[in-house]
Coordinates of C-alpha atoms in Angstrom, one line a residue:
M1 CA 32.1 7.8 3.4
G2 CA 29.4 5.2 2.6
K3 CA 28.4 4.7 -1.0
V4 CA 24.7 5.4 -1.6
I5 CA 23.2 3.1 -4.2
A6 CA 19.6 3.5 -5.5
I7 CA 17.9 0.3 -6.6
A8 CA 15.4 1.4 -9.2
N9 CA 13.3 0.4 -12.2
Q10 CA 10.1 2.2 -13.3
K11 CA 8.6 -1.2 -14.2
G12 CA 7.2 -3.1 -11.3
G13 CA 7.7 -6.9 -10.7
V14 CA 11.3 -7.1 -11.8
G15 CA 12.8 -8.2 -8.5
K16 CA 13.7 -4.7 -7.3
T17 CA 12.7 -5.1 -3.6
T18 CA 14.0 -8.7 -3.6
T19 CA 17.4 -7.4 -4.8
A20 CA 17.4 -4.5 -2.3
I21 CA 16.8 -6.8 0.7
N22 CA 19.0 -9.6 -0.3
L23 CA 21.9 -7.6 -1.6
A24 CA 21.9 -5.5 1.6
A25 CA 21.7 -8.7 3.8
S26 CA 24.6 -10.3 1.8
L27 CA 26.8 -7.3 2.1
A28 CA 26.1 -7.2 5.9
V29 CA 27.0 -10.9 6.2
L30 CA 30.2 -10.1 4.4
E31 CA 31.0 -7.8 7.3
K32 CA 30.1 -4.5 5.7
K33 CA 28.0 -1.9 7.6
V34 CA 24.8 -1.5 5.6
L35 CA 21.8 0.7 5.8
I36 CA 18.7 -0.1 3.7
I37 CA 16.1 2.6 3.2
D38 CA 12.6 1.7 2.1
A39 CA 11.6 4.6 -0.1
D40 CA 8.5 2.9 -1.5
P41 CA 5.1 3.6 0.2
Q42 CA 4.1 0.0 -0.4
A43 CA 6.7 -0.8 2.3
N44 CA 7.6 -4.2 0.9
T45 CA 11.2 -3.9 2.1
T46 CA 9.9 -3.1 5.5
S47 CA 7.7 -6.1 5.8
G48 CA 10.3 -8.3 4.0
L49 CA 12.7 -7.6 6.9
N50 CA 10.1 -8.6 9.5
F51 CA 8.9 -5.1 10.6
S52 CA 5.4 -3.9 10.2
P53 CA 5.0 -0.2 9.3
E54 CA 2.1 -0.2 11.7
D55 CA 4.4 -1.1 14.6
D56 CA 5.7 2.4 14.9
Q57 CA 4.2 4.9 12.5
K58 CA 6.1 7.8 14.0
R59 CA 9.6 6.5 13.0
T60 CA 9.5 6.0 9.3
L61 CA 11.0 7.7 6.2
Y62 CA 7.9 9.8 6.0
E63 CA 8.7 11.6 9.2
V64 CA 12.3 12.2 8.1
M65 CA 11.2 13.6 4.7
I66 CA 8.8 16.1 6.2
G67 CA 11.3 17.2 8.8
K68 CA 9.5 15.8 11.9
L69 CA 12.3 13.3 12.8
D70 CA 16.1 13.2 12.8
I71 CA 17.2 10.4 10.5
R72 CA 19.1 8.7 13.4
D73 CA 15.9 8.2 15.3
A74 CA 14.4 6.3 12.4
L75 CA 17.1 3.6 12.3
I76 CA 16.0 0.1 13.1
Q77 CA 18.3 -2.8 13.9
T78 CA 17.4 -5.9 11.7
E79 CA 18.0 -9.5 12.6
I80 CA 21.4 -9.2 10.9
A81 CA 24.0 -7.5 13.0
N82 CA 25.5 -5.2 10.4
L83 CA 22.2 -4.2 8.8
H84 CA 20.1 -1.3 9.8
M85 CA 16.8 -0.2 8.1
I86 CA 14.7 2.9 7.8
P87 CA 11.2 1.7 7.3
S88 CA 8.4 3.0 5.1
H89 CA 4.7 3.6 5.5
I90 CA 1.8 4.3 3.2
N91 CA 1.9 7.9 4.6
L92 CA 5.0 8.4 2.4
V93 CA 2.5 9.1 -0.4
G94 CA 1.4 12.2 1.4
A95 CA 5.0 13.5 1.7
E96 CA 4.9 14.2 -2.1
I97 CA 2.1 16.7 -1.5
E98 CA 3.5 18.1 1.8
M99 CA 6.9 18.8 0.2
I100 CA 5.6 20.7 -2.9
E101 CA 6.2 24.2 -1.4
E102 CA 9.6 23.3 0.1
N103 CA 12.8 24.8 -1.3
N104 CA 15.3 22.3 -2.6
K105 CA 12.7 19.6 -2.3
E106 CA 14.7 17.2 -4.5
S107 CA 17.6 17.3 -2.0
V108 CA 15.8 16.6 1.3
L109 CA 16.9 12.9 1.5
K110 CA 20.5 13.7 0.5
N111 CA 20.7 16.4 3.3
A112 CA 19.1 14.1 5.8
L113 CA 21.6 11.3 5.1
A114 CA 24.7 13.6 5.4
P115 CA 25.2 13.1 9.2
I116 CA 25.1 9.3 9.0
R117 CA 26.9 8.5 5.7
D118 CA 30.2 7.9 7.4
D119 CA 28.6 5.3 9.7
Y120 CA 28.0 2.9 6.8
D121 CA 30.0 1.2 4.0
F122 CA 26.9 1.0 1.8
I123 CA 23.5 2.7 1.9
L124 CA 20.9 1.0 -0.4
I125 CA 17.7 2.8 -1.3
D126 CA 14.7 0.7 -2.5
C127 CA 12.9 3.1 -4.8
S128 CA 9.3 3.3 -5.7
P129 CA 8.4 2.2 -9.3
S130 CA 6.8 5.6 -9.9
L131 CA 8.8 8.8 -10.7
G132 CA 7.5 11.1 -7.9
I133 CA 9.4 13.4 -5.7
I134 CA 10.5 10.6 -3.3
T135 CA 12.1 8.7 -6.1
V136 CA 13.8 11.9 -7.4
N137 CA 15.1 12.4 -3.9
S138 CA 16.5 8.9 -3.9
L139 CA 18.3 9.4 -7.2
A140 CA 19.5 12.8 -6.1
A141 CA 21.0 11.3 -2.9
A142 CA 22.6 8.3 -4.7
D143 CA 26.1 7.9 -6.0
S144 CA 25.0 5.2 -8.4
I145 CA 22.0 3.1 -9.4
I146 CA 21.5 -0.6 -9.7
I147 CA 18.8 -1.6 -12.3
P148 CA 17.2 -5.0 -11.8
V149 CA 16.0 -6.3 -15.2
Q150 CA 13.6 -9.3 -15.7
P151 CA 14.7 -11.0 -18.9
E152 CA 11.4 -10.4 -20.9
F153 CA 11.1 -8.2 -24.0
F154 CA 8.7 -5.8 -22.3
A155 CA 11.3 -5.2 -19.6
L156 CA 13.8 -4.0 -22.3
E157 CA 11.2 -1.6 -23.7
G158 CA 10.9 0.0 -20.2
L159 CA 14.6 0.5 -19.9
G160 CA 14.6 3.4 -22.4
K161 CA 12.2 5.4 -20.2
L162 CA 14.3 4.7 -17.1
L163 CA 17.6 5.8 -18.8
Q164 CA 15.8 9.0 -19.9
T165 CA 14.8 9.6 -16.3
I166 CA 18.3 9.0 -15.1
R167 CA 19.6 11.5 -17.7
L168 CA 17.1 14.1 -16.5
V169 CA 18.2 13.7 -12.9
E170 CA 21.8 14.0 -13.9
K171 CA 21.1 17.2 -15.7
G172 CA 18.9 18.6 -13.0
V173 CA 19.9 17.6 -9.5
N174 CA 22.7 15.0 -9.5
P175 CA 25.4 15.4 -12.2
N176 CA 27.5 12.7 -10.5
L177 CA 24.9 9.9 -10.7
T178 CA 26.3 6.8 -12.5
I179 CA 24.9 3.4 -13.4
E180 CA 26.4 0.8 -11.1
G181 CA 25.1 -1.9 -13.3
F182 CA 22.1 -3.9 -14.6
V183 CA 21.3 -7.1 -12.7
V184 CA 19.3 -9.8 -14.4
T185 CA 16.7 -11.3 -12.1
M186 CA 14.2 -14.2 -12.2
F187 CA 16.4 -15.9 -14.9
D188 CA 15.5 -19.4 -16.3
G189 CA 18.2 -20.7 -18.5
R190 CA 15.9 -23.2 -20.0
T191 CA 13.8 -20.4 -21.6
K192 CA 14.9 -19.3 -25.0
V193 CA 13.6 -15.7 -24.6
H194 CA 15.5 -15.3 -21.3
N195 CA 18.8 -16.2 -23.0
Q196 CA 18.0 -13.9 -25.9
V197 CA 17.2 -11.0 -23.7
L198 CA 20.4 -11.6 -21.7
E199 CA 22.4 -11.5 -24.9
E200 CA 20.7 -8.3 -26.0
L201 CA 21.5 -6.7 -22.7
K202 CA 25.1 -7.6 -22.9
E203 CA 25.3 -6.4 -26.5
H204 CA 23.8 -3.0 -25.5
F205 CA 25.4 -2.4 -22.2
G206 CA 28.5 -4.7 -22.1
E207 CA 30.5 -4.5 -18.9
M208 CA 27.6 -2.6 -17.2
V209 CA 25.7 -5.9 -16.9
F210 CA 26.6 -7.7 -13.7
K211 CA 28.2 -11.2 -14.4
T212 CA 26.1 -12.6 -11.5
I213 CA 22.6 -13.6 -12.6
I214 CA 19.8 -14.1 -10.1
Q215 CA 18.1 -17.3 -11.1
R216 CA 14.4 -18.0 -10.6
N217 CA 14.1 -19.7 -7.2
I218 CA 11.1 -20.8 -5.2
R219 CA 12.8 -20.2 -1.8
L220 CA 13.6 -16.7 -2.9
S221 CA 10.0 -15.9 -3.5
E222 CA 8.9 -17.5 -0.2
A223 CA 11.3 -15.7 2.0
P224 CA 9.5 -12.3 2.2
S225 CA 6.3 -13.8 3.6
H226 CA 8.5 -15.1 6.5
G227 CA 10.0 -11.6 7.0
K228 CA 13.5 -12.8 6.3
P229 CA 16.2 -12.2 3.7
I230 CA 17.0 -15.4 1.8
I231 CA 20.3 -15.9 3.7
L232 CA 18.3 -16.4 7.0
Y233 CA 15.5 -18.3 5.4
D234 CA 17.5 -20.9 3.5
V235 CA 21.3 -20.6 3.6
I236 CA 22.0 -23.3 1.1
C237 CA 19.6 -22.4 -1.7
T238 CA 20.4 -21.0 -5.1
G239 CA 19.0 -17.6 -4.2
T240 CA 21.5 -17.2 -1.3
T241 CA 24.4 -18.2 -3.5
N242 CA 23.3 -15.8 -6.2
Y243 CA 23.0 -12.8 -3.9
L244 CA 26.2 -13.5 -2.1
N245 CA 28.0 -13.6 -5.4
L246 CA 26.3 -10.3 -6.5
A247 CA 27.5 -8.7 -3.2
K248 CA 31.1 -10.0 -3.8
E249 CA 31.0 -8.7 -7.4
L250 CA 29.8 -5.2 -6.1
L251 CA 32.6 -5.2 -3.6
E252 CA 35.1 -6.1 -6.3
K253 CA 33.8 -3.2 -8.5
N254 CA 34.2 -0.8 -5.6
S255 CA 37.5 -2.0 -4.2

């Protein structure tokens, strides 16, 4: 059965979508069957994998969540052979309202995923930064959560709120949810504050902090505008090496 990992942080701009896209692509290149689900109405993962949500508005996560579409019919083949995607659309905002009256509304995504979990080694969910019903669904469907952290002091402050949210989801809808790990993104080793925050993270969370650090990299920030994961955009850059190493570390943890 595929492992479902939510990639989440309530703070925006921490490299969440970059991590979702590039970790998924790296796992696929390492010959794992991977599904990435764009659970953010901003649809950045969707466009970052060269698909416009306007291309086919009837085959997105929104239709799956409101029960209009079987999840198998929302699957899209990406440019990487082992990587499928379920795209998002701004309509997903409306799903929050449409699902209010629904019984077990927190488990809609988990139930929708059940028939296809065995088809994949990993299912990654790129969560919205807000804590609405779609994000709760993502956390309820997940086995674990990866938390991207930008090494700034404000980012550390936001972690407390996120951990509180995770505890609430554990108590309420998913007692088996665990933290897969914290991944430090946009790291610049020349910056004193970045090194300080990294040390604080390790001090607080120890082995839960991934050894692989995602360094600040221009090519990594350019890739989404070309609709490509970094491994297809620039195979020899630091960003590619970092995310391949992160994927290998994840595989090692789950071997």
